Steps between C-alpha positions, in 0.01 A plus 500: 500500500790734563600481131147590393504796736839613366376459143191711568714767663734501200205531260361788706835681497539449126144618436549811712829582329340455158197714588719778642725485194202510265353798686830692476538423130140592423538829687774605259367344179155365419648338189678264739166323554547329165847379597360369828222322314228707669183634346432872532227430756723281716787751476269783608367298793848391607630857488226611742548229764613607846793327673252307718310385192825394333593295807158334505518416129856370543378251760358278227634146496561533125766698318356822362776557248537308179833392358459549127838377376482171318760233570690582181529868590609421855756245387627733226543786747678273746733357236591835345568650842719207605685476168657844540766392755579195285516715186732745679730221614510348152563832330752591767689175440484553124632853538786372715588233244487754219730739681752221555510423127 
């Protein structure tokens, strides 16, 4: 039961962080609603929620945010980010070998 309680607490914290983030972004740019995957009506309602209302909404046992990256996009981003150090080492070694010649 302790794991379930920890999981629910983690979901609540993630939900609250997401809702606060979304509110901040929407306050500066309503166009951000599209990037967040929110309809205009939901974005307007979210922007008007009080901190107490955000906390209550965050207490849901389900994640309120949606991860919209497909597995290919996630894997591609991970690979390209992790290839850079390898690419640097390879190019660095090649540059060293070239300078020796």
